mmCIF file of C-alpha atoms in Angstrom:
data_model
loop_
_atom_site.group_PDB
_atom_site.id
_atom_site.type_symbol
_atom_site.label_atom_id
_atom_site.label_comp_id
_atom_site.label_asym_id
_atom_site.label_seq_id
_atom_site.Cartn_x
_atom_site.Cartn_y
_atom_site.Cartn_z
ATOM 1 C CA UNK A 1 0.026 0.065 -0.041
ATOM 2 C CA UNK A 2 1.140 3.547 -0.660
ATOM 3 C CA UNK A 3 3.665 5.088 1.645
ATOM 4 C CA UNK A 4 3.342 8.959 1.712
ATOM 5 C CA UNK A 5 5.063 11.570 3.778
ATOM 6 C CA UNK A 6 2.253 13.909 4.893
ATOM 7 C CA UNK A 7 2.250 17.382 6.843
ATOM 8 C CA UNK A 8 1.775 18.733 9.332
ATOM 9 C CA UNK A 9 3.925 16.442 11.508
ATOM 10 C CA UNK A 10 1.080 16.578 14.201
ATOM 11 C CA UNK A 11 -0.713 14.168 12.259
ATOM 12 C CA UNK A 12 1.918 11.799 12.388
ATOM 13 C CA UNK A 13 2.673 12.553 16.170
ATOM 14 C CA UNK A 14 0.397 9.638 17.549
ATOM 15 C CA UNK A 15 1.918 7.095 15.108
ATOM 16 C CA UNK A 16 5.335 8.417 16.300
ATOM 17 C CA UNK A 17 4.922 8.270 20.114
ATOM 18 C CA UNK A 18 3.223 4.672 19.808
ATOM 19 C CA UNK A 19 6.411 3.592 17.847
ATOM 20 C CA UNK A 20 8.543 4.932 20.654
ATOM 21 C CA UNK A 21 6.376 3.405 23.380
ATOM 22 C CA UNK A 22 6.551 -0.104 21.700
ATOM 23 C CA UNK A 23 10.032 0.218 20.367
ATOM 24 C CA UNK A 24 11.782 -3.037 20.634
ATOM 25 C CA UNK A 25 8.545 -4.860 21.320
ATOM 26 C CA UNK A 26 7.978 -7.844 18.994
ATOM 27 C CA UNK A 27 6.450 -10.952 18.684
ATOM 28 C CA UNK A 28 8.371 -13.745 17.031
ATOM 29 C CA UNK A 29 6.160 -16.564 15.801
ATOM 30 C CA UNK A 30 8.049 -19.934 14.826
ATOM 31 C CA UNK A 31 11.204 -18.344 16.017
ATOM 32 C CA UNK A 32 14.437 -20.412 15.440
ATOM 33 C CA UNK A 33 15.626 -22.592 18.021
ATOM 34 C CA UNK A 34 18.689 -24.499 18.709
ATOM 35 C CA UNK A 35 22.397 -23.924 17.530
ATOM 36 C CA UNK A 36 22.091 -20.771 14.999
ATOM 37 C CA UNK A 37 24.798 -18.867 13.241
ATOM 38 C CA UNK A 38 25.092 -15.777 15.580
ATOM 39 C CA UNK A 39 24.764 -12.318 13.836
ATOM 40 C CA UNK A 40 28.512 -11.579 14.861
ATOM 41 C CA UNK A 41 29.748 -14.353 12.603
ATOM 42 C CA UNK A 42 28.351 -12.483 9.509
ATOM 43 C CA UNK A 43 30.424 -9.726 7.816
ATOM 44 C CA UNK A 44 30.041 -6.306 9.352
ATOM 45 C CA UNK A 45 30.818 -2.675 8.028
ATOM 46 C CA UNK A 46 32.114 -3.807 4.714
ATOM 47 C CA UNK A 47 33.096 -1.083 2.444
ATOM 48 C CA UNK A 48 30.906 -1.189 -0.765
ATOM 49 C CA UNK A 49 30.574 0.751 -3.942
ATOM 50 C CA UNK A 50 27.192 1.611 -5.853
ATOM 51 C CA UNK A 51 26.566 1.473 -9.431
ATOM 52 C CA UNK A 52 23.499 3.724 -10.005
ATOM 53 C CA UNK A 53 20.677 3.761 -12.803
ATOM 54 C CA UNK A 54 21.607 0.731 -14.679
ATOM 55 C CA UNK A 55 18.883 -0.081 -17.347
ATOM 56 C CA UNK A 56 17.763 -3.750 -16.728
ATOM 57 C CA UNK A 57 14.969 -3.976 -19.165
ATOM 58 C CA UNK A 58 15.479 -4.873 -23.147
ATOM 59 C CA UNK A 59 15.462 -2.061 -25.645
ATOM 60 C CA UNK A 60 11.945 -2.907 -26.780
ATOM 61 C CA UNK A 61 10.647 -2.797 -23.237
ATOM 62 C CA UNK A 62 7.515 -0.642 -22.887
ATOM 63 C CA UNK A 63 9.223 1.477 -20.376
ATOM 64 C CA UNK A 64 13.104 1.762 -19.506
ATOM 65 C CA UNK A 65 13.636 0.724 -15.994
ATOM 66 C CA UNK A 66 16.763 1.151 -13.723
ATOM 67 C CA UNK A 67 18.336 -0.582 -10.807
ATOM 68 C CA UNK A 68 21.121 0.277 -8.349
ATOM 69 C CA UNK A 69 23.665 -2.313 -7.617
ATOM 70 C CA UNK A 70 25.354 -2.377 -4.119
ATOM 71 C CA UNK A 71 28.843 -4.211 -4.624
ATOM 72 C CA UNK A 72 30.602 -5.169 -1.022
ATOM 73 C CA UNK A 73 34.097 -4.935 -0.941
ATOM 74 C CA UNK A 74 34.878 -8.498 0.043
ATOM 75 C CA UNK A 75 38.470 -10.379 -0.169
ATOM 76 C CA UNK A 76 38.836 -13.019 -2.363
ATOM 77 C CA UNK A 77 37.049 -14.462 -5.477
ATOM 78 C CA UNK A 78 34.385 -16.338 -3.552
ATOM 79 C CA UNK A 79 30.886 -16.017 -4.775
ATOM 80 C CA UNK A 80 28.514 -13.978 -2.558
ATOM 81 C CA UNK A 81 24.795 -13.863 -1.903
ATOM 82 C CA UNK A 82 22.459 -11.368 -3.373
ATOM 83 C CA UNK A 83 19.044 -9.741 -2.287
ATOM 84 C CA UNK A 84 16.693 -7.984 -4.936
ATOM 85 C CA UNK A 85 15.041 -5.231 -3.275
ATOM 86 C CA UNK A 86 11.467 -4.003 -4.307
ATOM 87 C CA UNK A 87 9.895 -0.753 -2.976
ATOM 88 C CA UNK A 88 6.252 -0.198 -1.864
ATOM 89 C CA UNK A 89 4.059 2.792 -2.948
ATOM 90 C CA UNK A 90 0.555 1.076 -3.748
ATOM 91 C CA UNK A 91 1.651 -0.045 -7.176
ATOM 92 C CA UNK A 92 1.408 3.452 -8.148
ATOM 93 C CA UNK A 93 4.331 5.566 -6.955
ATOM 94 C CA UNK A 94 7.293 5.975 -4.657
ATOM 95 C CA UNK A 95 10.802 5.055 -5.883
ATOM 96 C CA UNK A 96 13.658 2.607 -5.236
ATOM 97 C CA UNK A 97 15.177 5.517 -3.006
ATOM 98 C CA UNK A 98 13.001 4.245 -0.160
ATOM 99 C CA UNK A 99 15.059 0.953 -0.062
ATOM 100 C CA UNK A 100 18.411 2.859 -0.166
ATOM 101 C CA UNK A 101 18.999 2.577 3.745
ATOM 102 C CA UNK A 102 18.308 -1.044 3.670
ATOM 103 C CA UNK A 103 20.424 -1.817 0.580
ATOM 104 C CA UNK A 104 23.232 -0.126 2.451
ATOM 105 C CA UNK A 105 22.881 -2.142 5.556
ATOM 106 C CA UNK A 106 22.654 -5.452 3.647
ATOM 107 C CA UNK A 107 25.620 -4.641 1.529
ATOM 108 C CA UNK A 108 27.839 -3.863 4.639
ATOM 109 C CA UNK A 109 27.019 -7.352 5.676
ATOM 110 C CA UNK A 110 28.233 -8.848 2.312
ATOM 111 C CA UNK A 111 25.312 -9.003 0.216
ATOM 112 C CA UNK A 112 25.261 -7.837 -3.469
ATOM 113 C CA UNK A 113 21.913 -5.788 -3.473
ATOM 114 C CA UNK A 114 19.935 -5.097 -6.630
ATOM 115 C CA UNK A 115 17.414 -2.435 -5.983
ATOM 116 C CA UNK A 116 15.108 -2.166 -8.600
ATOM 117 C CA UNK A 117 12.138 -0.047 -10.282
ATOM 118 C CA UNK A 118 9.169 -1.193 -11.965
ATOM 119 C CA UNK A 119 6.148 0.285 -13.650
ATOM 120 C CA UNK A 120 3.479 1.804 -12.071
ATOM 121 C CA UNK A 121 -0.587 1.595 -12.186
ATOM 122 C CA UNK A 122 -2.930 2.929 -13.636
ATOM 123 C CA UNK A 123 -0.665 3.567 -16.961
ATOM 124 C CA UNK A 124 0.473 -0.156 -16.701
ATOM 125 C CA UNK A 125 -1.881 -2.757 -15.319
ATOM 126 C CA UNK A 126 -1.137 -6.177 -13.583
ATOM 127 C CA UNK A 127 0.878 -8.290 -14.376
ATOM 128 C CA UNK A 128 2.958 -5.549 -15.881
ATOM 129 C CA UNK A 129 4.959 -4.921 -12.497
ATOM 130 C CA UNK A 130 5.367 -8.829 -12.016
ATOM 131 C CA UNK A 131 6.857 -9.039 -15.752
ATOM 132 C CA UNK A 132 9.395 -6.218 -14.577
ATOM 133 C CA UNK A 133 10.629 -8.312 -11.874
ATOM 134 C CA UNK A 134 10.853 -11.301 -13.778
ATOM 135 C CA UNK A 135 13.051 -9.685 -16.342
ATOM 136 C CA UNK A 136 14.898 -8.097 -13.552
ATOM 137 C CA UNK A 137 15.751 -11.424 -12.039
ATOM 138 C CA UNK A 138 16.943 -12.939 -15.105
ATOM 139 C CA UNK A 139 19.403 -9.928 -15.493
ATOM 140 C CA UNK A 140 20.797 -10.681 -12.275
ATOM 141 C CA UNK A 141 21.756 -14.012 -13.230
ATOM 142 C CA UNK A 142 22.942 -12.561 -16.526
ATOM 143 C CA UNK A 143 25.507 -10.436 -14.592
ATOM 144 C CA UNK A 144 26.155 -12.940 -11.763
ATOM 145 C CA UNK A 145 29.825 -13.555 -13.105
ATOM 146 C CA UNK A 146 30.454 -9.755 -13.126
ATOM 147 C CA UNK A 147 29.016 -9.222 -9.557
ATOM 148 C CA UNK A 148 30.415 -12.325 -8.183
ATOM 149 C CA UNK A 149 26.974 -13.456 -7.206
ATOM 150 C CA UNK A 150 26.224 -17.174 -6.113
ATOM 151 C CA UNK A 151 22.949 -17.889 -8.241
ATOM 152 C CA UNK A 152 21.738 -20.488 -5.655
ATOM 153 C CA UNK A 153 21.908 -17.861 -2.829
ATOM 154 C CA UNK A 154 19.539 -15.039 -3.992
ATOM 155 C CA UNK A 155 16.811 -13.696 -2.075
ATOM 156 C CA UNK A 156 13.979 -11.293 -2.735
ATOM 157 C CA UNK A 157 13.024 -8.520 -0.111
ATOM 158 C CA UNK A 158 10.259 -5.949 -0.517
ATOM 159 C CA UNK A 159 7.821 -4.041 1.647
ATOM 160 C CA UNK A 160 3.963 -3.287 1.056
ATOM 161 C CA UNK A 161 3.309 -3.428 -2.704
ATOM 162 C CA UNK A 162 6.873 -4.784 -3.431
ATOM 163 C CA UNK A 163 6.255 -7.655 -0.916
ATOM 164 C CA UNK A 164 3.334 -8.498 -2.857
ATOM 165 C CA UNK A 165 5.312 -8.593 -5.956
ATOM 166 C CA UNK A 166 8.512 -10.263 -4.434
ATOM 167 C CA UNK A 167 6.126 -12.957 -3.060
ATOM 168 C CA UNK A 168 4.389 -13.457 -6.305
ATOM 169 C CA UNK A 169 7.644 -13.684 -8.225
ATOM 170 C CA UNK A 170 8.925 -16.389 -5.603
ATOM 171 C CA UNK A 171 5.826 -18.451 -5.910
ATOM 172 C CA UNK A 172 4.914 -18.570 -9.463
ATOM 173 C CA UNK A 173 8.554 -19.126 -10.855
ATOM 174 C CA UNK A 174 8.793 -22.539 -12.601
ATOM 175 C CA UNK A 175 5.048 -23.453 -12.091
ATOM 176 C CA UNK A 176 2.257 -23.857 -14.502
ATOM 177 C CA UNK A 177 0.686 -20.375 -13.605
ATOM 178 C CA UNK A 178 -0.267 -18.203 -16.536
ATOM 179 C CA UNK A 179 1.806 -15.646 -14.712
ATOM 180 C CA UNK A 180 4.991 -17.566 -15.144
ATOM 181 C CA UNK A 181 4.992 -17.254 -18.994
ATOM 182 C CA UNK A 182 6.250 -15.738 -21.018
ATOM 183 C CA UNK A 183 9.093 -13.802 -18.857
ATOM 184 C CA UNK A 184 9.347 -16.122 -15.890
ATOM 185 C CA UNK A 185 10.806 -19.619 -15.575
ATOM 186 C CA UNK A 186 12.245 -21.701 -12.614
ATOM 187 C CA UNK A 187 15.297 -19.244 -12.511
ATOM 188 C CA UNK A 188 13.246 -16.453 -11.385
ATOM 189 C CA UNK A 189 12.619 -17.722 -8.246
ATOM 190 C CA UNK A 190 14.388 -16.929 -4.940
ATOM 191 C CA UNK A 191 16.367 -19.195 -2.295
ATOM 192 C CA UNK A 192 14.502 -17.229 0.513
ATOM 193 C CA UNK A 193 12.220 -14.101 0.744
ATOM 194 C CA UNK A 194 11.885 -11.415 3.253
ATOM 195 C CA UNK A 195 8.244 -9.836 3.022
ATOM 196 C CA UNK A 196 6.993 -7.008 5.142
ATOM 197 C CA UNK A 197 3.534 -5.542 5.220
ATOM 198 C CA UNK A 198 2.518 -8.123 2.530
ATOM 199 C CA UNK A 199 -0.844 -7.706 0.637
ATOM 200 C CA UNK A 200 -0.957 -11.656 0.379
ATOM 201 C CA UNK A 201 -4.803 -11.980 -0.740
ATOM 202 C CA UNK A 202 -6.226 -9.193 -2.756
ATOM 203 C CA UNK A 203 -9.706 -10.789 -2.240
ATOM 204 C CA UNK A 204 -9.741 -9.697 1.344
ATOM 205 C CA UNK A 205 -10.335 -6.022 0.778
ATOM 206 C CA UNK A 206 -13.109 -3.996 -0.846
ATOM 207 C CA UNK A 207 -11.972 -3.118 -4.272
ATOM 208 C CA UNK A 208 -10.542 0.588 -3.516
ATOM 209 C CA UNK A 209 -8.886 2.939 -5.833
ATOM 210 C CA UNK A 210 -5.557 1.384 -5.570
ATOM 211 C CA UNK A 211 -6.667 -2.240 -6.669
ATOM 212 C CA UNK A 212 -9.158 -0.996 -9.232
ATOM 213 C CA UNK A 213 -6.421 0.845 -11.048
ATOM 214 C CA UNK A 214 -3.903 -2.122 -10.699
ATOM 215 C CA UNK A 215 -6.448 -4.846 -11.763
ATOM 216 C CA UNK A 216 -8.308 -2.648 -14.131
ATOM 217 C CA UNK A 217 -11.638 -3.328 -12.412
ATOM 218 C CA UNK A 218 -13.291 -4.475 -9.223
ATOM 219 C CA UNK A 219 -13.193 -7.768 -7.737
ATOM 220 C CA UNK A 220 -16.624 -8.526 -8.623
ATOM 221 C CA UNK A 221 -15.882 -7.723 -12.210
ATOM 222 C CA UNK A 222 -12.684 -9.849 -12.052
ATOM 223 C CA UNK A 223 -12.658 -12.428 -9.557
ATOM 224 C CA UNK A 224 -10.177 -14.710 -11.315
ATOM 225 C CA UNK A 225 -7.573 -12.009 -11.993
ATOM 226 C CA UNK A 226 -7.872 -10.783 -8.248
ATOM 227 C CA UNK A 227 -7.364 -14.432 -7.096
ATOM 228 C CA UNK A 228 -4.194 -15.172 -9.544
ATOM 229 C CA UNK A 229 -2.821 -11.958 -8.554
ATOM 230 C CA UNK A 230 -2.621 -12.975 -4.994
ATOM 231 C CA UNK A 231 0.598 -14.474 -3.539
ATOM 232 C CA UNK A 232 -1.614 -16.865 -1.157
ATOM 233 C CA UNK A 233 -3.357 -18.288 -4.291
ATOM 234 C CA UNK A 234 -0.043 -19.607 -5.574
ATOM 235 C CA UNK A 235 1.506 -21.179 -2.476
ATOM 236 C CA UNK A 236 2.748 -24.649 -2.872
ATOM 237 C CA UNK A 237 4.969 -27.302 -1.004
ATOM 238 C CA UNK A 238 8.217 -26.537 -2.777
ATOM 239 C CA UNK A 239 7.929 -22.484 -1.877
ATOM 240 C CA UNK A 240 11.088 -21.028 -0.444
ATOM 241 C CA UNK A 241 11.289 -20.087 3.255
ATOM 242 C CA UNK A 242 9.604 -17.025 4.034
ATOM 243 C CA UNK A 243 10.329 -14.351 6.634
ATOM 244 C CA UNK A 244 7.156 -12.045 7.195
ATOM 245 C CA UNK A 245 6.896 -8.962 9.251
ATOM 246 C CA UNK A 246 3.818 -6.938 9.852
ATOM 247 C CA UNK A 247 2.688 -4.146 12.022
ATOM 248 C CA UNK A 248 -0.007 -5.422 14.596
ATOM 249 C CA UNK A 249 -1.919 -2.039 14.224
ATOM 250 C CA UNK A 250 -1.702 -2.097 10.619
ATOM 251 C CA UNK A 251 -4.845 -0.422 8.919
ATOM 252 C CA UNK A 252 -3.718 -0.453 5.613
ATOM 253 C CA UNK A 253 -2.737 -3.735 4.957
ATOM 254 C CA UNK A 254 -4.612 -5.544 8.157
ATOM 255 C CA UNK A 255 -2.587 -8.005 10.198
ATOM 256 C CA UNK A 256 -5.217 -10.781 8.787
ATOM 257 C CA UNK A 257 -3.158 -10.550 5.565
ATOM 258 C CA UNK A 258 0.056 -11.857 7.404
ATOM 259 C CA UNK A 259 -2.068 -14.497 9.320
ATOM 260 C CA UNK A 260 -3.730 -15.860 6.262
ATOM 261 C CA UNK A 261 -0.084 -15.919 4.523
ATOM 262 C CA UNK A 262 1.703 -17.679 7.101
ATOM 263 C CA UNK A 263 -1.285 -20.262 7.437
ATOM 264 C CA UNK A 264 -1.340 -21.212 3.949
ATOM 265 C CA UNK A 265 2.569 -21.679 3.801
ATOM 266 C CA UNK A 266 2.525 -23.755 6.712
ATOM 267 C CA UNK A 267 -0.522 -25.770 5.365
ATOM 268 C CA UNK A 268 1.797 -26.942 2.455
ATOM 269 C CA UNK A 269 4.675 -27.774 5.012
ATOM 270 C CA UNK A 270 6.826 -24.771 4.023
ATOM 271 C CA UNK A 271 9.134 -23.099 6.573
ATOM 272 C CA UNK A 272 7.717 -19.369 7.541
ATOM 273 C CA UNK A 273 8.525 -16.952 10.350
ATOM 274 C CA UNK A 274 6.685 -14.070 11.419
ATOM 275 C CA UNK A 275 7.800 -10.985 13.329
ATOM 276 C CA UNK A 276 4.993 -8.913 14.700
ATOM 277 C CA UNK A 277 5.805 -5.409 15.150
ATOM 278 C CA UNK A 278 3.734 -4.749 18.265
ATOM 279 C CA UNK A 279 1.752 -1.490 18.371
ATOM 280 C CA UNK A 280 2.785 -0.260 14.729
ATOM 281 C CA UNK A 281 0.746 0.674 11.695
ATOM 282 C CA UNK A 282 1.811 -0.026 8.190
ATOM 283 C CA UNK A 283 4.067 3.152 7.726
ATOM 284 C CA UNK A 284 5.627 3.093 11.269
ATOM 285 C CA UNK A 285 6.534 -0.616 10.800
ATOM 286 C CA UNK A 286 8.528 0.547 7.745
ATOM 287 C CA UNK A 287 9.817 3.695 9.339
ATOM 288 C CA UNK A 288 11.114 1.778 12.142
ATOM 289 C CA UNK A 289 12.071 -1.506 10.945
ATOM 290 C CA UNK A 290 15.602 -1.689 12.455
ATOM 291 C CA UNK A 291 14.505 -5.017 14.740
ATOM 292 C CA UNK A 292 12.818 -6.573 11.575
ATOM 293 C CA UNK A 293 16.214 -5.946 9.380
ATOM 294 C CA UNK A 294 18.267 -7.614 12.066
ATOM 295 C CA UNK A 295 15.867 -10.590 12.237
ATOM 296 C CA UNK A 296 15.888 -10.672 8.317
ATOM 297 C CA UNK A 297 19.625 -10.793 8.134
ATOM 298 C CA UNK A 298 19.659 -13.659 10.737
ATOM 299 C CA UNK A 299 16.884 -15.511 8.695
ATOM 300 C CA UNK A 300 19.154 -15.182 5.393
ATOM 301 C CA UNK A 301 22.109 -16.331 7.043
ATOM 302 C CA UNK A 302 20.485 -19.374 8.401
ATOM 303 C CA UNK A 303 18.417 -20.012 5.211
ATOM 304 C CA UNK A 304 21.430 -19.170 2.570
ATOM 305 C CA UNK A 305 24.598 -20.134 4.452
ATOM 306 C CA UNK A 306 27.948 -19.913 2.603
ATOM 307 C CA UNK A 307 28.943 -23.122 0.816
ATOM 308 C CA UNK A 308 31.667 -23.963 3.481
ATOM 309 C CA UNK A 309 29.664 -22.596 6.425
#
């Protein structure tokens, strides 16, 4: 859903105060147990360089789209894990700049980060946005040698509408879904997914403006399309592991979305973890996401360990 900075500040004061009051207050469902690689074993504070505004779409694409690539300065020639990051904005706006602080933190921890843009509704209707990400995912593999990326350790990370697209990409890759053709394929999936404030089932809302302009109609008019555009509809037993985080007071993407998604993943035997950000709404969960980032880094270290770890 859209993330908008609104003025005056007084309108945000209750949300900000609640975030301060509940800072560090989280509930971790399916928290890992036993011997785990502690965070201090991961690289920290690595230098990195950024290659900005690389066009990843082919020359005949309806709109040229760019990505920023964060390349950590790691020693030797060992292959490195990567994360494709996708911003939110209600499928209609914002930019990949929203993900820049997250990209920097992950690059300092040794991840090659590919922070991508995608086309917006209503000019471009779904599945245009998913097709963009499918092309971006192929592009990462095409440059894996140049960036020293381990193609078996590529994760997806998104928030809000970006989380919807990342989750959908992970779940339809290599399946018989109509959404996987013609731009997808088994190599457009992920080894793990970090998904925050996820619109997992578009059918759980009334068809508001954002969904109508994305889907070119209401759910009543296009029920099959709404189902197929929902990540929960595509859950299967071979889904990658998911780390979900969600604000318990989210009134834009209600907590029911996270609960429904987690239950669907678990019902098919998949590994899923859920971090509730207690007392936080949709926007404050993103603005004050530090604990979720830390948990996500630990999750990726467990789910995408180095070959010799």
